[in-house]
PDB file of C-alpha atoms in Angstrom:
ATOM      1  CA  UNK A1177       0.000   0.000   0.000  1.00  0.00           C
ATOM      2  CA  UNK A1178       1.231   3.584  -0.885  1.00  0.00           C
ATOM      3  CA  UNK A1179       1.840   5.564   2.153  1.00  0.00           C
ATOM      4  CA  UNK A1180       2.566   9.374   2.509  1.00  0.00           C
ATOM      5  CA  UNK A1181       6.096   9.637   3.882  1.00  0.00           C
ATOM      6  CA  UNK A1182       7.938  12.814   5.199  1.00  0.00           C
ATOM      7  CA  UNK A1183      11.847  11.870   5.258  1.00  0.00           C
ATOM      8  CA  UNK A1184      13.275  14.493   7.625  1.00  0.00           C
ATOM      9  CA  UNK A1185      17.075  14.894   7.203  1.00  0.00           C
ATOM     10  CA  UNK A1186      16.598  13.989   3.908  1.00  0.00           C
ATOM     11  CA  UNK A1187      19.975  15.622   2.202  1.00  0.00           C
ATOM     12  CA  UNK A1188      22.170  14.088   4.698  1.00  0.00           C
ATOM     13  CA  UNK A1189      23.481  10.447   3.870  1.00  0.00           C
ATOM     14  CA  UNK A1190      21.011   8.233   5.131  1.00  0.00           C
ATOM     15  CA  UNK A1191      18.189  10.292   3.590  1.00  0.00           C
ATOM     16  CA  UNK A1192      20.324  10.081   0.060  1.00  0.00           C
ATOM     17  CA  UNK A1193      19.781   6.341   0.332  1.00  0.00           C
ATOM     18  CA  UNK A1194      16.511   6.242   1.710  1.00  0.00           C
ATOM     19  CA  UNK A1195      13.945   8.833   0.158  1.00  0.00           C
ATOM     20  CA  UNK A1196      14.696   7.089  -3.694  1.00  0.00           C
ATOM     21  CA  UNK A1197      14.577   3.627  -1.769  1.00  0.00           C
ATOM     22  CA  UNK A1198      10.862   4.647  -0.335  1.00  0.00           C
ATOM     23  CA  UNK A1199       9.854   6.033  -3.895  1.00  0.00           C
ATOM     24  CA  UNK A1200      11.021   3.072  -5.518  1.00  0.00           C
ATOM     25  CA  UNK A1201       8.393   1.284  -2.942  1.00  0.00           C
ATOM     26  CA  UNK A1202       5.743   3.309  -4.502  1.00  0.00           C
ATOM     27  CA  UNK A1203       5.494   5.358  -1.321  1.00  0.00           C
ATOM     28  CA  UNK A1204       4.716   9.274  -1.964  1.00  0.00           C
ATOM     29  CA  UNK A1205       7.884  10.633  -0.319  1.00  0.00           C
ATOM     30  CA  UNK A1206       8.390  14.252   1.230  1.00  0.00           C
ATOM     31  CA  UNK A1207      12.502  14.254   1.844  1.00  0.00           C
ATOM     32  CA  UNK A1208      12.740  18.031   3.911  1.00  0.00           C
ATOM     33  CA  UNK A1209      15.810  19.254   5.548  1.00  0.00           C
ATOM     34  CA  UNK A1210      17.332  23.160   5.706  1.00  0.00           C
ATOM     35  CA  UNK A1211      18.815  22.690   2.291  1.00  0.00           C
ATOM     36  CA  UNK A1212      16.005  20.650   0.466  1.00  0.00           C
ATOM     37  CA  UNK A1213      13.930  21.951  -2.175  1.00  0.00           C
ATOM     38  CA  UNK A1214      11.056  21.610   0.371  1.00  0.00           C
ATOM     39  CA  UNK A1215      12.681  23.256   3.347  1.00  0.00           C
ATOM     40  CA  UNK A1216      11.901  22.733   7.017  1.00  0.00           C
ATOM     41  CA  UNK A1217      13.724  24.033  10.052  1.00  0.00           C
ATOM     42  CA  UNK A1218      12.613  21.401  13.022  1.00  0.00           C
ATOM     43  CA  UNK A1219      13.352  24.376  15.357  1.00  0.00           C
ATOM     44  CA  UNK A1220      10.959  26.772  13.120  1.00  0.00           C
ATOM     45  CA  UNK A1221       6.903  26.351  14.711  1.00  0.00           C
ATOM     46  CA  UNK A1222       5.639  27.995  11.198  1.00  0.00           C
ATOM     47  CA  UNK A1223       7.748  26.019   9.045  1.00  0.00           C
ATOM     48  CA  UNK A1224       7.093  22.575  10.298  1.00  0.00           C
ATOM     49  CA  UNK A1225       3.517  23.051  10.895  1.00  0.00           C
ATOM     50  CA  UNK A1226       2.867  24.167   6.909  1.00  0.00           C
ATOM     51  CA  UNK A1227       4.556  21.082   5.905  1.00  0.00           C
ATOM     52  CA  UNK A1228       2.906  18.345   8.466  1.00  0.00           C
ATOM     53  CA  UNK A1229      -0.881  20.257   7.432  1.00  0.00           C
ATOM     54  CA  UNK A1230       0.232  20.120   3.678  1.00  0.00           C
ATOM     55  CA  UNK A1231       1.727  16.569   3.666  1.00  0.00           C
ATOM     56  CA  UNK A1232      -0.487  14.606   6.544  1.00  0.00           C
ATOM     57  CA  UNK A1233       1.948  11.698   6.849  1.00  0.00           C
ATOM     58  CA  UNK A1234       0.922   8.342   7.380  1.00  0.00           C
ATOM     59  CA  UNK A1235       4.828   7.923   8.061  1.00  0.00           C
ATOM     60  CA  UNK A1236       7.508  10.107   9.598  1.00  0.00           C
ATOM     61  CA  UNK A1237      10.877   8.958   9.504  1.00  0.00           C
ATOM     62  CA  UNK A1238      12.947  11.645  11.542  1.00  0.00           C
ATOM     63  CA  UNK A1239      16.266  10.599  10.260  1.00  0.00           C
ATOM     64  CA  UNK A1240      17.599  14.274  11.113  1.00  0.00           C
ATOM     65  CA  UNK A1241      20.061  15.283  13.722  1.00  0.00           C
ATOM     66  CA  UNK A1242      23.241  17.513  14.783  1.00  0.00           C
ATOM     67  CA  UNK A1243      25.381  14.524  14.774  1.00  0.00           C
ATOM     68  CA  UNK A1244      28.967  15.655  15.694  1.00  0.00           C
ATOM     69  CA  UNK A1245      29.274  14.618  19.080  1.00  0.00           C
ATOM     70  CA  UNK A1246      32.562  17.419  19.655  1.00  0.00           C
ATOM     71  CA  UNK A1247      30.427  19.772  18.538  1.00  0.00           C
ATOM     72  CA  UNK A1248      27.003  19.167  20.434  1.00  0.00           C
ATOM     73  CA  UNK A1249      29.551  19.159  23.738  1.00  0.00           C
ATOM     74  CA  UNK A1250      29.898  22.489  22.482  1.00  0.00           C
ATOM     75  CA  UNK A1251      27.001  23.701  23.097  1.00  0.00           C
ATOM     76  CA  UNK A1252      24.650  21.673  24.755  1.00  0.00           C
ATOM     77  CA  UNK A1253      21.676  23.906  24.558  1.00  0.00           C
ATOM     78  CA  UNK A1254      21.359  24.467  21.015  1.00  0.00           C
ATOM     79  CA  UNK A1255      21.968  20.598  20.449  1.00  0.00           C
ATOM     80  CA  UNK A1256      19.021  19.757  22.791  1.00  0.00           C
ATOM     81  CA  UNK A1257      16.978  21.891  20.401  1.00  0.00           C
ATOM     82  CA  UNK A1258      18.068  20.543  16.968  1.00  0.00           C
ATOM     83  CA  UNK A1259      17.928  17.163  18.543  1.00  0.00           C
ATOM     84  CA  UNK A1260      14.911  16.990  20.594  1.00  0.00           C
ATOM     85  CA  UNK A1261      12.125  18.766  18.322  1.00  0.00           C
ATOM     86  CA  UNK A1262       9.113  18.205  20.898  1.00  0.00           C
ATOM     87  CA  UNK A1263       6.764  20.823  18.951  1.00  0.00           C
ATOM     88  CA  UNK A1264       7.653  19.044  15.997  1.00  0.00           C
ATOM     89  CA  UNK A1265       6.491  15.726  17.095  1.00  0.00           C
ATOM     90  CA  UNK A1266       3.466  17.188  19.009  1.00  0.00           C
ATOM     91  CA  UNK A1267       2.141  18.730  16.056  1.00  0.00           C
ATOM     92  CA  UNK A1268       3.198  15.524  13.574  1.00  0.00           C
ATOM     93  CA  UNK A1269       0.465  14.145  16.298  1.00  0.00           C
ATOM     94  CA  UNK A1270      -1.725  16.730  15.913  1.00  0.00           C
ATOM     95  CA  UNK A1271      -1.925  16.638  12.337  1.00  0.00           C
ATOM     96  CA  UNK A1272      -2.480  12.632  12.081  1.00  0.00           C
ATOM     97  CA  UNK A1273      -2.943  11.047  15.849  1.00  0.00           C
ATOM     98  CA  UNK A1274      -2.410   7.448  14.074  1.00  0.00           C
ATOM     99  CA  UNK A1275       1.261   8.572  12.222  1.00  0.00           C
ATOM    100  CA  UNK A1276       3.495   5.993  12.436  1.00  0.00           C
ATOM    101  CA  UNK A1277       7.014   7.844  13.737  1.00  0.00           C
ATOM    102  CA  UNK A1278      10.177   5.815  13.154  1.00  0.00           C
ATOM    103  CA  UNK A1279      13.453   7.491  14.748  1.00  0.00           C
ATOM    104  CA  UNK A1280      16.904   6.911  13.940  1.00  0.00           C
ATOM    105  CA  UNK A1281      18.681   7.325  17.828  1.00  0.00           C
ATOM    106  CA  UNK A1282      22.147   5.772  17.980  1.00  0.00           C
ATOM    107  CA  UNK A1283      23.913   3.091  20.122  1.00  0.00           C
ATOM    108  CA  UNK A1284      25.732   6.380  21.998  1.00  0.00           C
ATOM    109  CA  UNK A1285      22.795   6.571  24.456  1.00  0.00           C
ATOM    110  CA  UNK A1286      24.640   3.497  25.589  1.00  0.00           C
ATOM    111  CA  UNK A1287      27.836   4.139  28.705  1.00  0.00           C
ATOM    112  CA  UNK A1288      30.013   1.894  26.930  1.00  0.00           C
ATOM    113  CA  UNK A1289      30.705  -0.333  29.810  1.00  0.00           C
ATOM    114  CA  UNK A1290      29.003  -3.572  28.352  1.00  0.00           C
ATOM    115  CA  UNK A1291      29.465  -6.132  25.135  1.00  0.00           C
ATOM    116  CA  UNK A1292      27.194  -6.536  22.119  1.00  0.00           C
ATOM    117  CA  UNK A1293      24.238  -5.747  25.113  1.00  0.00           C
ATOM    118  CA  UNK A1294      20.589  -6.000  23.387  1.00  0.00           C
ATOM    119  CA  UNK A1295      17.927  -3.650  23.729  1.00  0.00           C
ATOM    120  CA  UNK A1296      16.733  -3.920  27.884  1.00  0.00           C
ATOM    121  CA  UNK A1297      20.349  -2.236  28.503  1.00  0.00           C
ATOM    122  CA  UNK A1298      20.069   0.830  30.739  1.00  0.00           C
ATOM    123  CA  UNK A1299      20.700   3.897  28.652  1.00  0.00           C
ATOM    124  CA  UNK A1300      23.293   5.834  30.356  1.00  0.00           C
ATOM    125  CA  UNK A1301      24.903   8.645  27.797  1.00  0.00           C
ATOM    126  CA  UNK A1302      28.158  10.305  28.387  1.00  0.00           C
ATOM    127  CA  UNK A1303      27.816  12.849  26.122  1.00  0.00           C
ATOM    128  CA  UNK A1304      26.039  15.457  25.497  1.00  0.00           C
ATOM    129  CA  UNK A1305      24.638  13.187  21.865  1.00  0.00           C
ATOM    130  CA  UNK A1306      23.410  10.570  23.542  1.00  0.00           C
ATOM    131  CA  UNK A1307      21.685  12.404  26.054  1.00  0.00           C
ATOM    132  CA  UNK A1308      19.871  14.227  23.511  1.00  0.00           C
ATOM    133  CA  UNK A1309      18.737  11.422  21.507  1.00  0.00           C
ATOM    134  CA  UNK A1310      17.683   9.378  24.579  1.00  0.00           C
ATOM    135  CA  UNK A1311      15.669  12.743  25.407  1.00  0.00           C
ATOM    136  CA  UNK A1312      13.877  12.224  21.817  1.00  0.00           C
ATOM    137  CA  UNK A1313      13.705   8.782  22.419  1.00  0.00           C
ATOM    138  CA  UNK A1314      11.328   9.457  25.349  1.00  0.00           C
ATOM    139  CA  UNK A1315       9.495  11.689  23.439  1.00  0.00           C
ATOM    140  CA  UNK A1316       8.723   9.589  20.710  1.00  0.00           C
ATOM    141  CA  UNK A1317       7.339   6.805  23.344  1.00  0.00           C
ATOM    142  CA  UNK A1318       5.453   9.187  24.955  1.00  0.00           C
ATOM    143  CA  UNK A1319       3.349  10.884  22.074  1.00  0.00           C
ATOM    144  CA  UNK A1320       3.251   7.784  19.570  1.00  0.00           C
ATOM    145  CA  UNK A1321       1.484   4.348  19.797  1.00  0.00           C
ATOM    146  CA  UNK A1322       2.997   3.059  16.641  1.00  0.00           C
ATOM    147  CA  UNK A1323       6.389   4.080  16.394  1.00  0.00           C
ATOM    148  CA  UNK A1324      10.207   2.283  15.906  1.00  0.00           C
ATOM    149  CA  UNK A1325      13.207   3.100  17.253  1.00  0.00           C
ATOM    150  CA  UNK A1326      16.450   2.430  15.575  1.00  0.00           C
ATOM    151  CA  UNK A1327      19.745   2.685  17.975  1.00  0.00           C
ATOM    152  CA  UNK A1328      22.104   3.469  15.233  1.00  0.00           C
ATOM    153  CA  UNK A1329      26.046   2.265  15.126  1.00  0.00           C
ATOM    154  CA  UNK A1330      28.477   3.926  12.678  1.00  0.00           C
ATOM    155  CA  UNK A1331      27.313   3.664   9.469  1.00  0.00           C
ATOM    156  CA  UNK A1332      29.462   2.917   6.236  1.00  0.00           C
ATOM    157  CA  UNK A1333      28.922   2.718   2.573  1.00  0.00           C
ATOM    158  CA  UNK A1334      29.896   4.417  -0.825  1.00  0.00           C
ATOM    159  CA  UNK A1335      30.687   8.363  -1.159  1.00  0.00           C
ATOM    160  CA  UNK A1336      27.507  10.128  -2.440  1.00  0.00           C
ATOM    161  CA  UNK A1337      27.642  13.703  -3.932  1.00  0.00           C
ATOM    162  CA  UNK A1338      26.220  16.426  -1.525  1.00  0.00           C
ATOM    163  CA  UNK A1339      26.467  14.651   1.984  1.00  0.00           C
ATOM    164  CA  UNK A1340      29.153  13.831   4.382  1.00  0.00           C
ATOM    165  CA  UNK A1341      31.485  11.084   4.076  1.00  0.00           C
ATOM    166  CA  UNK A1342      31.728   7.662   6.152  1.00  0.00           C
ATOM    167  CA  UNK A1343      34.761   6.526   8.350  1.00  0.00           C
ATOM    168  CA  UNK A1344      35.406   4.336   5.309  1.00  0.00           C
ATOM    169  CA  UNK A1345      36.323   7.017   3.128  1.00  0.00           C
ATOM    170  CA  UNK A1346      38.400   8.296   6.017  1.00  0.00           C
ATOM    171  CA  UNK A1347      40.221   4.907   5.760  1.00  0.00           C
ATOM    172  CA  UNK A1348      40.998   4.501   2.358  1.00  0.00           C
ATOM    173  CA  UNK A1349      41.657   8.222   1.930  1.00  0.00           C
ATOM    174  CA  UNK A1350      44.434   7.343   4.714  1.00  0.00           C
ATOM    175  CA  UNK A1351      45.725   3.890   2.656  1.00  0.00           C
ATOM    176  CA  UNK A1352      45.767   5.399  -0.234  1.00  0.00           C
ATOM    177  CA  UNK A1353      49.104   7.631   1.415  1.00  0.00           C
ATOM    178  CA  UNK A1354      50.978   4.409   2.056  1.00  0.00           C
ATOM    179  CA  UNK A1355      51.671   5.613   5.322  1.00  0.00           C
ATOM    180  CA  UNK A1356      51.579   4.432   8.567  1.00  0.00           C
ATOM    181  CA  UNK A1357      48.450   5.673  10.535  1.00  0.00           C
ATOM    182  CA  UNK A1358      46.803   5.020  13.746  1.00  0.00           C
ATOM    183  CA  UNK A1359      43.251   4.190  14.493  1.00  0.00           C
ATOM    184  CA  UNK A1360      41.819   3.927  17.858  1.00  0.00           C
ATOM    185  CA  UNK A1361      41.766   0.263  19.463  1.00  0.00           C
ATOM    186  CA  UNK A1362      39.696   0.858  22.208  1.00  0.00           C
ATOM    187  CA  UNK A1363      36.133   2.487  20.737  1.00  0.00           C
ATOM    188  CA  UNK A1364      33.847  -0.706  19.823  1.00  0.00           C
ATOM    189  CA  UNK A1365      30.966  -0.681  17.631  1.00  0.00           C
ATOM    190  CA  UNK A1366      28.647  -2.547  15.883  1.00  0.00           C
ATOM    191  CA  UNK A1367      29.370  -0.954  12.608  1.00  0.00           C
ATOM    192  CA  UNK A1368      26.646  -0.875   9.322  1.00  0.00           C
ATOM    193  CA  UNK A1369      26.147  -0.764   6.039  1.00  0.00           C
ATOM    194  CA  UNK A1370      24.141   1.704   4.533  1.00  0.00           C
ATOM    195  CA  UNK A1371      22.376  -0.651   2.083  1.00  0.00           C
ATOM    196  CA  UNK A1372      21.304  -2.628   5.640  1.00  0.00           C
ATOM    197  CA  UNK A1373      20.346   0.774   7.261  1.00  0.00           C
ATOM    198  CA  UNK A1374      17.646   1.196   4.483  1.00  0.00           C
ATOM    199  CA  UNK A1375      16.227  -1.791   4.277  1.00  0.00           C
ATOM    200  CA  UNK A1376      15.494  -1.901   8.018  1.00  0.00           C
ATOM    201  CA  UNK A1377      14.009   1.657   7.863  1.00  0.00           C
ATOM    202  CA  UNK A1378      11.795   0.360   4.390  1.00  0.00           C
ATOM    203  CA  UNK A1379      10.343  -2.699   6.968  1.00  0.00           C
ATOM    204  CA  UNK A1380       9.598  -0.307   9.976  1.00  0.00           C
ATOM    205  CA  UNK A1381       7.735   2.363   6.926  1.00  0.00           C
ATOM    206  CA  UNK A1382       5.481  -0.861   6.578  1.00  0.00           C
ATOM    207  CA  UNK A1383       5.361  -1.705   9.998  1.00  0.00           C
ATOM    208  CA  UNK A1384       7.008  -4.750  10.003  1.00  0.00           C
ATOM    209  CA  UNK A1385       9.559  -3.701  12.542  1.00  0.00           C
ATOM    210  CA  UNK A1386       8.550  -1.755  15.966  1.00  0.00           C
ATOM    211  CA  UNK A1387       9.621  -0.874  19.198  1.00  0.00           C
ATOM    212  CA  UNK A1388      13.105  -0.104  20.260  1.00  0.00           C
ATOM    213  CA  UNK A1389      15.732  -2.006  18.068  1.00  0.00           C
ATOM    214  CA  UNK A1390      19.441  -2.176  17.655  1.00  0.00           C
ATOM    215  CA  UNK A1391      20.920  -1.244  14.003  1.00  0.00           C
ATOM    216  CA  UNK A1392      24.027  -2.322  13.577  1.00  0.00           C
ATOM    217  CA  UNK A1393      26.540  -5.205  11.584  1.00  0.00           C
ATOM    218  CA  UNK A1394      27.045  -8.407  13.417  1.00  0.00           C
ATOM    219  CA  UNK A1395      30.328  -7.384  14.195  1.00  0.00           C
ATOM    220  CA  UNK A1396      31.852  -5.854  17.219  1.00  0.00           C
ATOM    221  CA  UNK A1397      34.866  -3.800  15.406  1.00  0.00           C
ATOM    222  CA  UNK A1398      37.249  -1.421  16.985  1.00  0.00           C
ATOM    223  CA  UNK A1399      38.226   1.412  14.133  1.00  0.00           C
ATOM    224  CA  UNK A1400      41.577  -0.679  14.218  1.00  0.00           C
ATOM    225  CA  UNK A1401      39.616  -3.512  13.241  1.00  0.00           C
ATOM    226  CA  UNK A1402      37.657  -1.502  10.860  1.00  0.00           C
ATOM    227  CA  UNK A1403      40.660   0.063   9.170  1.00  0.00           C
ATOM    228  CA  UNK A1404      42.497  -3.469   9.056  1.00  0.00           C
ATOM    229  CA  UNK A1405      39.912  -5.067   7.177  1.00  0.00           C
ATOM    230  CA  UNK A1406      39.792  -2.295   4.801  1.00  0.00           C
ATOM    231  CA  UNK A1407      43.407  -2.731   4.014  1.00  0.00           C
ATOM    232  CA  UNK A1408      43.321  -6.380   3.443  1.00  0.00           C
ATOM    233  CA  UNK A1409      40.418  -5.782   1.196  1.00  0.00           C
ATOM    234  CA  UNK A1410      42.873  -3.425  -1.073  1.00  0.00           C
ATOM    235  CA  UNK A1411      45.865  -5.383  -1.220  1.00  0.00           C
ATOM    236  CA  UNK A1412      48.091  -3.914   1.718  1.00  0.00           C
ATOM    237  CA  UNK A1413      49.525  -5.407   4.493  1.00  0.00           C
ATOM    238  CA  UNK A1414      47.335  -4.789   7.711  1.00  0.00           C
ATOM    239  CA  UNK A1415      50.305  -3.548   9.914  1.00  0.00           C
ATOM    240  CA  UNK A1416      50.127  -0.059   8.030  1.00  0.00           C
ATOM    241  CA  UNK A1417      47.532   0.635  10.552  1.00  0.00           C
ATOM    242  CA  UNK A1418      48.806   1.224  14.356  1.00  0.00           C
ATOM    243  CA  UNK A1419      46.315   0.911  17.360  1.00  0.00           C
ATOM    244  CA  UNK A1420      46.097   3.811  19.952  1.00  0.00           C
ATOM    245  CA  UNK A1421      43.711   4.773  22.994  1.00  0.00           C
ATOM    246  CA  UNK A1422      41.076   7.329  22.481  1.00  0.00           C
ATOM    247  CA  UNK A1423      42.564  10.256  23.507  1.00  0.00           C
ATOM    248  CA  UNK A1424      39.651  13.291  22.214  1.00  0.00           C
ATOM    249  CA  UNK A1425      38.022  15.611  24.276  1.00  0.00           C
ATOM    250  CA  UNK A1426      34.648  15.018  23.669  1.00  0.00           C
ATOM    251  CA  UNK A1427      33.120  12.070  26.111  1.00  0.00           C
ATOM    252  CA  UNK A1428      32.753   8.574  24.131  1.00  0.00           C
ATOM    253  CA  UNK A1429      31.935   5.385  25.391  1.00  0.00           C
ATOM    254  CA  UNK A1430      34.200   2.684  24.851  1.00  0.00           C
ATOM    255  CA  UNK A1431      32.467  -0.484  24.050  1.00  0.00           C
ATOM    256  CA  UNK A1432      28.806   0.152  22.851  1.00  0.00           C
ATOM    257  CA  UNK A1433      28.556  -3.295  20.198  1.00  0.00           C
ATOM    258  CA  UNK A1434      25.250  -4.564  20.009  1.00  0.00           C
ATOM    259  CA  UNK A1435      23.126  -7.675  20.014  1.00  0.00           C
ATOM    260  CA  UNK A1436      21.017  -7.510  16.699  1.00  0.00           C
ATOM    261  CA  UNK A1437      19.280 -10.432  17.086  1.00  0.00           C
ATOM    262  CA  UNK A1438      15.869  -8.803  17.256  1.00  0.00           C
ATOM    263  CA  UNK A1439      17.048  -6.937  14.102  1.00  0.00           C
ATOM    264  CA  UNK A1440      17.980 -10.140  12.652  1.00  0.00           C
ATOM    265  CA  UNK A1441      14.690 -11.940  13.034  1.00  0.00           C
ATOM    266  CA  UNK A1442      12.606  -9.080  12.020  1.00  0.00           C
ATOM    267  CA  UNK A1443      14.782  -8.274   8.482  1.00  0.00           C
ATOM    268  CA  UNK A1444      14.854 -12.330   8.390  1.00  0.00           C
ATOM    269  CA  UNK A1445      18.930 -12.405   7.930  1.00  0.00           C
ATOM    270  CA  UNK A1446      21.943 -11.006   9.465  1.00  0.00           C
ATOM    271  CA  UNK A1447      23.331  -7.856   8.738  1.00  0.00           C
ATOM    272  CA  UNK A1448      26.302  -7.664   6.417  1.00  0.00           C
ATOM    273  CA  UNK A1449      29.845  -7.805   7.069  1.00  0.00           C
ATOM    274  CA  UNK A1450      31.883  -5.096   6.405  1.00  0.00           C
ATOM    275  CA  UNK A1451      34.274  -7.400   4.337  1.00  0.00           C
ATOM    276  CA  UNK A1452      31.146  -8.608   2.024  1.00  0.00           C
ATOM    277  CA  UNK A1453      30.065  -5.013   1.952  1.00  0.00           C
ATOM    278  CA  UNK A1454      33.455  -4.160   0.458  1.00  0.00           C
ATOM    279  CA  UNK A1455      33.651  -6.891  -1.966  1.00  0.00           C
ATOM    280  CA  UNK A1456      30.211  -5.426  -3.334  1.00  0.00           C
ATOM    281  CA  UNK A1457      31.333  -2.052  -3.423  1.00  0.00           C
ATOM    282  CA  UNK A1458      34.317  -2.351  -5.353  1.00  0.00           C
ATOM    283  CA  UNK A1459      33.774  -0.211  -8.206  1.00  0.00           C
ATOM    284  CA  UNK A1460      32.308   2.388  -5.795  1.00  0.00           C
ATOM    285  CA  UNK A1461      35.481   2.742  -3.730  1.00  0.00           C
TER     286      UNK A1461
END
C-alpha cells in the first residue's frame, strides 16, 4: 500500500539512500531538511507546521540530527533543540494522531561499559549526543502508539555527492598515502552498512519492525579492526595501521557493540559484514 512519507534529514546520507529507496516502494515521499527543495527548520513552529498540514503523513521517519558529538559538547543547549524537536512531534500528532514515527537514535545513548548488550540495557549517555537522543527517544514513546526506534552504530557505505562522508572514506583516503596511521583500538561498535540501514528503515515504513531495536553489523569492530579489514580488502599489508587509545576531548563510550538479534529476526537475515560489503562495493570505492 502507498503511504505518505515525510523523510526528515533527507539531504544528509542516510536520507540520500533512503527517500529514492521509499519512492522506488511506490510510497509518496516528502525528503525536507534546511537545504532541500522543500525546506523545514525542526526548530521553526511555522515552518514545520505548513509542511505536516500540507503533507499529513501516514509515516515520519525523523532521520535528522546535529550529529557531531565534539560539537554538540559544544554547546549543549542548542543541540538539545536541533535534537529533541518536541513541537515538531506534538504537532506531527496533531496533524495525524495514528502517524506511524520511526526514529533513527544511535547506540551512543549506551555508557560503553558492556558487550554486544541488546535492547533492555540501561541507557546511560556520556555525552552530550546521547543524552539528547535518549531525550527524543522518550518523546517519541510518549506521544506515539505506533512508532520504531532504531539505535544506530556507525554507518558505512559508498561516497555520495552532496552529503558527508563515512569513516570508510576516512580509511581509504588514509591507505591510499601508504603511510603508517593510527586508528583507535579501544572504541567498539557494531558498525553498518548503509544498504542494511535502508532496508530496516523500508520494513519499519510498513510496519514490520517496531519498538526499540538495535541497528548495527554483526560485528563488534574497533576502528583498528575496521581500518584493518579495509586494508586487506585493497591489497596492503594490515600492519600499516597502528592501534592507539582514544585520547579526544569530547566524552565517548568505549564499548557500545550490540546484540542484533531482534534486528535479525525481524529483516529475516543477518546484517552484512563489512568485508562482504566491500567486496560489493568495489567499483564504488
Amino acid at each position: 500500500m502507498a503511504l505518505r512519507v515525510l523523510v526528515t534529514g533527507s539531504t544528509g546520507y542516510v536520507g540520500r539512500f533512503l527517500v529514492p529507496a521509499l519512492e522506488k516502494d511506490g510510497h509518496r515521499v516528502v525528503g525536507v531538511s534546511r537545504s532541500a527543495s522543500t525546506a523545514m527548520d525542526l526548530c521553526n513552529a511555522s515552518e514545520y507546521s505548513r509542511v505536516l498540514e500540507e503533507v499529513v503523513p501516514d509515516v515520519i521517519v525523523h532521520t535528522a540530527a546535529s550529529s557531531s558529538p565534539a560539537k554538540c559538547e559544544a554547546d549543549e543547549e542548542a543541540t538539545m533543540q536541533q535534537n529533541v524537536p518536541k513541537g515538531f512531534a506534538q504537532k506531527a500528532k496533531e496533524v495525524n494522531a495514528s502517524v506511524r514515527f520511526i526514529f533513527l537514535s544511535t547506540d551512543q545513548v549506551l555508557d560503553g561499559k558492556g558487550h554486544l548488550v541488546d535492547e533492555e540495557a540501561d541507557a546511560r549517555p556520556v555525552n552530550v549526543y546521547g543524552r539528547s537522543k535518549l531525550e527524543m527517544e522518550k518523546v517519541v514513546k510518549a506521544l506515539f502508539d505506533n512508532h520504531a526506534i532504531f539505535r544506530l552504530s556507525f554507518i558505512f557505505g559508498p561516497e555520495v555527492e552532496g552529503a558527508h562522508s563515512t569513516f570508510l572514506q576516512f580509511a581509504l583516503e588514509k591507505l591510499r598515502q601508504k603511510k603508517e596511521f593510527n586508528a583507535f583500538a579501544d572504541q567498539i561498535r557494531s558498525c553498518i552498512f548503509i544498504h542494511d540501514v535502508v532496508e530496516a528503515l523500508r520494513l519499519a515504513v510498513k510496519g514490520h519492525i517496531e519498538g526499540t531495536v538495535n541497528l548495527g553489523g554483526p560485528e563488534a569492530l574497533s576502528r583498528l579492526d575496521f581500518c584493518r579489514i579495509v586494508a586487506r580488502h585493497v591489497g596492503m599489508a594490515e600492519s600499516i595501521v597502528q592501534g592507539s587509545a582514544y585520547d579526544l576531548p569530547t566524552p565517548s563510550p568505549a564499548d557500545i557493540s550490540m546484540n542484533i538479534a531482534r534486528l535479525r529476526t525481524a529483516m529475516g537475515r543477518s546484517t552484512v559484514s563489512l568485508a562482504d560489503a566491500l567486496a560489493t562495493m568495489d567499483a564504488k570505492l
